[in-house]
Coordinates of C-alpha atoms in Angstrom, one line a residue:
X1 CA -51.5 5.2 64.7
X2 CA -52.2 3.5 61.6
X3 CA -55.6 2.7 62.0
X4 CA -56.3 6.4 62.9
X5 CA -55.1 8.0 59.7
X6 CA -57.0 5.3 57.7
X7 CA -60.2 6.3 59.7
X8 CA -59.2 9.7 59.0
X9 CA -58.8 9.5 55.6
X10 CA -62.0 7.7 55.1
X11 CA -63.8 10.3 57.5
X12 CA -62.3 13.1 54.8
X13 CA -63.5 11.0 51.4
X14 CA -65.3 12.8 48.9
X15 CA -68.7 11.3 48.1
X16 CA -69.6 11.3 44.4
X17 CA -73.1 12.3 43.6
X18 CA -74.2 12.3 40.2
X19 CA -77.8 13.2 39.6
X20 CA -80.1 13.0 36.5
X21 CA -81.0 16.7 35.8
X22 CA -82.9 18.9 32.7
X23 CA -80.8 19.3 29.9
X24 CA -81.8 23.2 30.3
X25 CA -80.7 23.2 33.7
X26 CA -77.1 21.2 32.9
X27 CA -76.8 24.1 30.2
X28 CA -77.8 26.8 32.4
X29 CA -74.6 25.6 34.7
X30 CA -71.8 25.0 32.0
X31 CA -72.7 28.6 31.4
X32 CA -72.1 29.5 35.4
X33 CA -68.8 27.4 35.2
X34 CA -67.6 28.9 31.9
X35 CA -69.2 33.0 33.1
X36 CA -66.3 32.4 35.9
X37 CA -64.1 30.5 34.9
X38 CA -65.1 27.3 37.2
X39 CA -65.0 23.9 37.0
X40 CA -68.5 22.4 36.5
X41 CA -67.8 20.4 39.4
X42 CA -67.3 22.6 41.8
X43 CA -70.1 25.0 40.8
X44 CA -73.0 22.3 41.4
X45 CA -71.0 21.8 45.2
X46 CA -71.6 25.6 45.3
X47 CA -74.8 25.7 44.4
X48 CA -75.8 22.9 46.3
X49 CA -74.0 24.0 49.7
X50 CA -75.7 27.5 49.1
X51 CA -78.9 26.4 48.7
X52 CA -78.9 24.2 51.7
X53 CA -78.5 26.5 54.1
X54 CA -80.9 29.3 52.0
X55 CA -83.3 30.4 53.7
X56 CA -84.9 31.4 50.9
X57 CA -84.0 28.0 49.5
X58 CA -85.5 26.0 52.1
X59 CA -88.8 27.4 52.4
X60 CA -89.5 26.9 48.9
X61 CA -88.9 23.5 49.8
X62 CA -90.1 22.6 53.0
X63 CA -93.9 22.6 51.7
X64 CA -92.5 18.8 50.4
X65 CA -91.0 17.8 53.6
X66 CA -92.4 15.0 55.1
X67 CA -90.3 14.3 57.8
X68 CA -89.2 16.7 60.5
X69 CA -85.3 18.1 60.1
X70 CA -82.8 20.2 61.9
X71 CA -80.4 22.0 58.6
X72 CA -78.3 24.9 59.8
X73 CA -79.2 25.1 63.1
X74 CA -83.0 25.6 61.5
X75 CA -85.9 23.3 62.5
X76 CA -88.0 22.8 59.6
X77 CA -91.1 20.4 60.0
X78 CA -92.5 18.0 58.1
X79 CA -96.2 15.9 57.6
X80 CA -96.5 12.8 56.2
X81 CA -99.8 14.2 54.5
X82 CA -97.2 16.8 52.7
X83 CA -97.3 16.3 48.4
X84 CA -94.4 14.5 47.4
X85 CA -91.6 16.2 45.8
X86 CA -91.2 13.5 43.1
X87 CA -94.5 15.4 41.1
X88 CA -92.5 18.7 41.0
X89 CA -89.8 16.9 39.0
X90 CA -89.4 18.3 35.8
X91 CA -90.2 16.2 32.3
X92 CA -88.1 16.2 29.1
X93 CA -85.0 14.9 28.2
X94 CA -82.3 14.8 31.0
X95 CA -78.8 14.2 31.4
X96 CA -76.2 13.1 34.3
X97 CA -73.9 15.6 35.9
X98 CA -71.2 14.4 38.4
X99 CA -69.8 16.1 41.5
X100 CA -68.2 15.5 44.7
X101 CA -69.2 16.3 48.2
X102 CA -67.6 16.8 51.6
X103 CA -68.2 14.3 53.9
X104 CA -69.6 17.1 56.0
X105 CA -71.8 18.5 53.0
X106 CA -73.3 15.2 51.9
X107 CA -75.0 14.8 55.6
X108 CA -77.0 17.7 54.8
X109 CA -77.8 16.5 51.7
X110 CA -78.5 13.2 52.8
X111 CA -80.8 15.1 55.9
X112 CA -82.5 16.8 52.7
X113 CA -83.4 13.8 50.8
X114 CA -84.8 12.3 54.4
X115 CA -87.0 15.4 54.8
X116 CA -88.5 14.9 51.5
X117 CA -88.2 10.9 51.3
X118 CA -86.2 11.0 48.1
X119 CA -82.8 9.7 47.9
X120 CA -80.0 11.6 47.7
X121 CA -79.0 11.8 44.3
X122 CA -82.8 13.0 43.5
X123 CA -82.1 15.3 46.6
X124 CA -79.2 17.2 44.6
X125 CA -80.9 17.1 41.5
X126 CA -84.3 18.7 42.8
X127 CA -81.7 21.2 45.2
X128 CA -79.8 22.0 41.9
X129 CA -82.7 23.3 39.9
X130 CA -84.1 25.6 43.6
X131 CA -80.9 27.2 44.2
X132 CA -80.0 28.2 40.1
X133 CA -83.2 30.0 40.1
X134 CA -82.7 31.6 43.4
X135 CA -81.7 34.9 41.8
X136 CA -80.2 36.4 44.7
X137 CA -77.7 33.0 45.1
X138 CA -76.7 33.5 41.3
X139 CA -75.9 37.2 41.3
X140 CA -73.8 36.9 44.4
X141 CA -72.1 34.1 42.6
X142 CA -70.9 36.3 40.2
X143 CA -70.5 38.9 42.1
X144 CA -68.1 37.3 44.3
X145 CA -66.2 36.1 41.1
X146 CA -65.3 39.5 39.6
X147 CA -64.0 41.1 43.1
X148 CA -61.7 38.4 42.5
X149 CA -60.5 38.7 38.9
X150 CA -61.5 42.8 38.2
X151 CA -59.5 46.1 40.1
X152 CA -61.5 47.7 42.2
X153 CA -61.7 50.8 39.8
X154 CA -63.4 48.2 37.1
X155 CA -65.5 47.0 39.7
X156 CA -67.1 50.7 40.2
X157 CA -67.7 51.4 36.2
X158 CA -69.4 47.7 36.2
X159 CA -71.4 49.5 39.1
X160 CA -72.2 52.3 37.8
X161 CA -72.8 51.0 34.3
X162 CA -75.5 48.4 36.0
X163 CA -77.2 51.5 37.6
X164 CA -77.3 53.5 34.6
X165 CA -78.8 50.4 32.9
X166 CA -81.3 49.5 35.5
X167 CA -82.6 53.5 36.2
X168 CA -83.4 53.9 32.2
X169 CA -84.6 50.5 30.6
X170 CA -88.0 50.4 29.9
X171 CA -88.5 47.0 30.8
X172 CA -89.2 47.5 34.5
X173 CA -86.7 44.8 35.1
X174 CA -83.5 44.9 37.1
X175 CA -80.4 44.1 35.3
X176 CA -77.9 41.7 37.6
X177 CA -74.1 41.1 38.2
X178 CA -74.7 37.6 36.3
X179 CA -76.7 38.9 33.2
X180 CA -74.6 41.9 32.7
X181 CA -71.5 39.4 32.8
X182 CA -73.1 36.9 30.7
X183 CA -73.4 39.8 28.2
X184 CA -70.1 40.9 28.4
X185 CA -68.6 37.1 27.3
X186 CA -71.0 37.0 24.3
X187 CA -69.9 40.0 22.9
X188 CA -66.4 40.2 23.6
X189 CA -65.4 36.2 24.1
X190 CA -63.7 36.6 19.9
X191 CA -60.6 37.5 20.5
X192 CA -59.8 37.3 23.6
X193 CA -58.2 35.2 26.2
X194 CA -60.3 35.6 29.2
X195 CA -62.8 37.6 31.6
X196 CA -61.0 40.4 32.6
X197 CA -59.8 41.6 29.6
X198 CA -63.5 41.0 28.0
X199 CA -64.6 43.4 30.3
X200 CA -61.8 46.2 30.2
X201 CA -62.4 46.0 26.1
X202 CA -66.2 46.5 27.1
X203 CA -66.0 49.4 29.3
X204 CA -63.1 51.0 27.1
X205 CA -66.0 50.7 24.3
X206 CA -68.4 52.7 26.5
X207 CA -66.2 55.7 27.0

């Protein structure tokens, strides 16, 4: 009995990863984690765990595999003959990060860094800096986040404020949960004590 709840709380052990990743891109993730309120930590897991099983993701990637992988239930092949990875690596001054992984989550991981002969640590580093700019990932982040901390009735003005924005700015650009939010905190983070009430003081402005 014993030995089974020691093999099961070694089966169940967080596996620390912590990657050497751009200074821009550590920044760009701090901002994430303080936009909603989440501990750095667990927003690299998210990330990473998203980006994983992307689609999107993974075909962005799989032109470095160089070994053949199954990854949610996906077969993506590899050739030996494939570039490496390691050239895409961004230079400039870098800086650690730390998180901690699932059991379950580091496999795939660990199944990434063998597609693309890299260890792992370089696999969550290079997986960090695909899935951040997966726009899609980011805005449903965010997205995600305010259902959670905004009324429904808040919710619909953010709506309908982003679709006001994005049918009459001239920049041909489309204005998302994530940037809107990110404005929101800039302009109304003096004086107050979090999110939510940033954006009610921002939407009472607009009215």
């Amino acid at each position: 009995m014993l030995k089974d709840k020691l093999r099961s709380t070694r089966s169940d052990k967080k596996r620390d990863v912590r990657p050497t990743i751009p200074v821009t891109l550590k920044e760009c993730i701090y901002r994430i984690s303080y936009i909603t309120n989440t501990p750095v930590k667990d927003v690299c897991v998210d990330i990473c765990e998203a980006g994983v099983v992307s689609k999107k993701v993974m075909e962005h990637m799989s032109v470095y595999f160089r070994r053949q992988i199954w990854l949610d239930q996906t077969l993506y092949r590899g050739d030996l003959a494939n570039a490496s990875i390691k050239c895409e690596i961004p230079a400039g001054q870098k800086e650690r990060i730390t998180m901690r992984f699932s059991q379950r989550s580091f496999e795939n991981i660990r199944t990434l860094g063998y597609a693309l002969d890299v260890t792992p640590t370089t696999a969550v580093a290079l997986l960090l800096d695909a899935s951040v700019k997966n726009s899609d990932f980011i805005n449903e982040y965010v997205r995600i986040f305010l259902s959670k901390h905004v009324d429904e009735g808040r919710m619909r003005e953010l709506k309908q404020v982003m679709t006001f924005i994005n049918k009459n700015n001239p920049y041909e650009e489309q204005i998302s949960w994530s940037a809107i939010t990110s404005f929101i905190v800039d302009e109304m983070k003096t004086g107050t004590s979090n999110l939510s009430q940033s954006i009610n003081g921002w939407l009472d402005k607009l009215k």
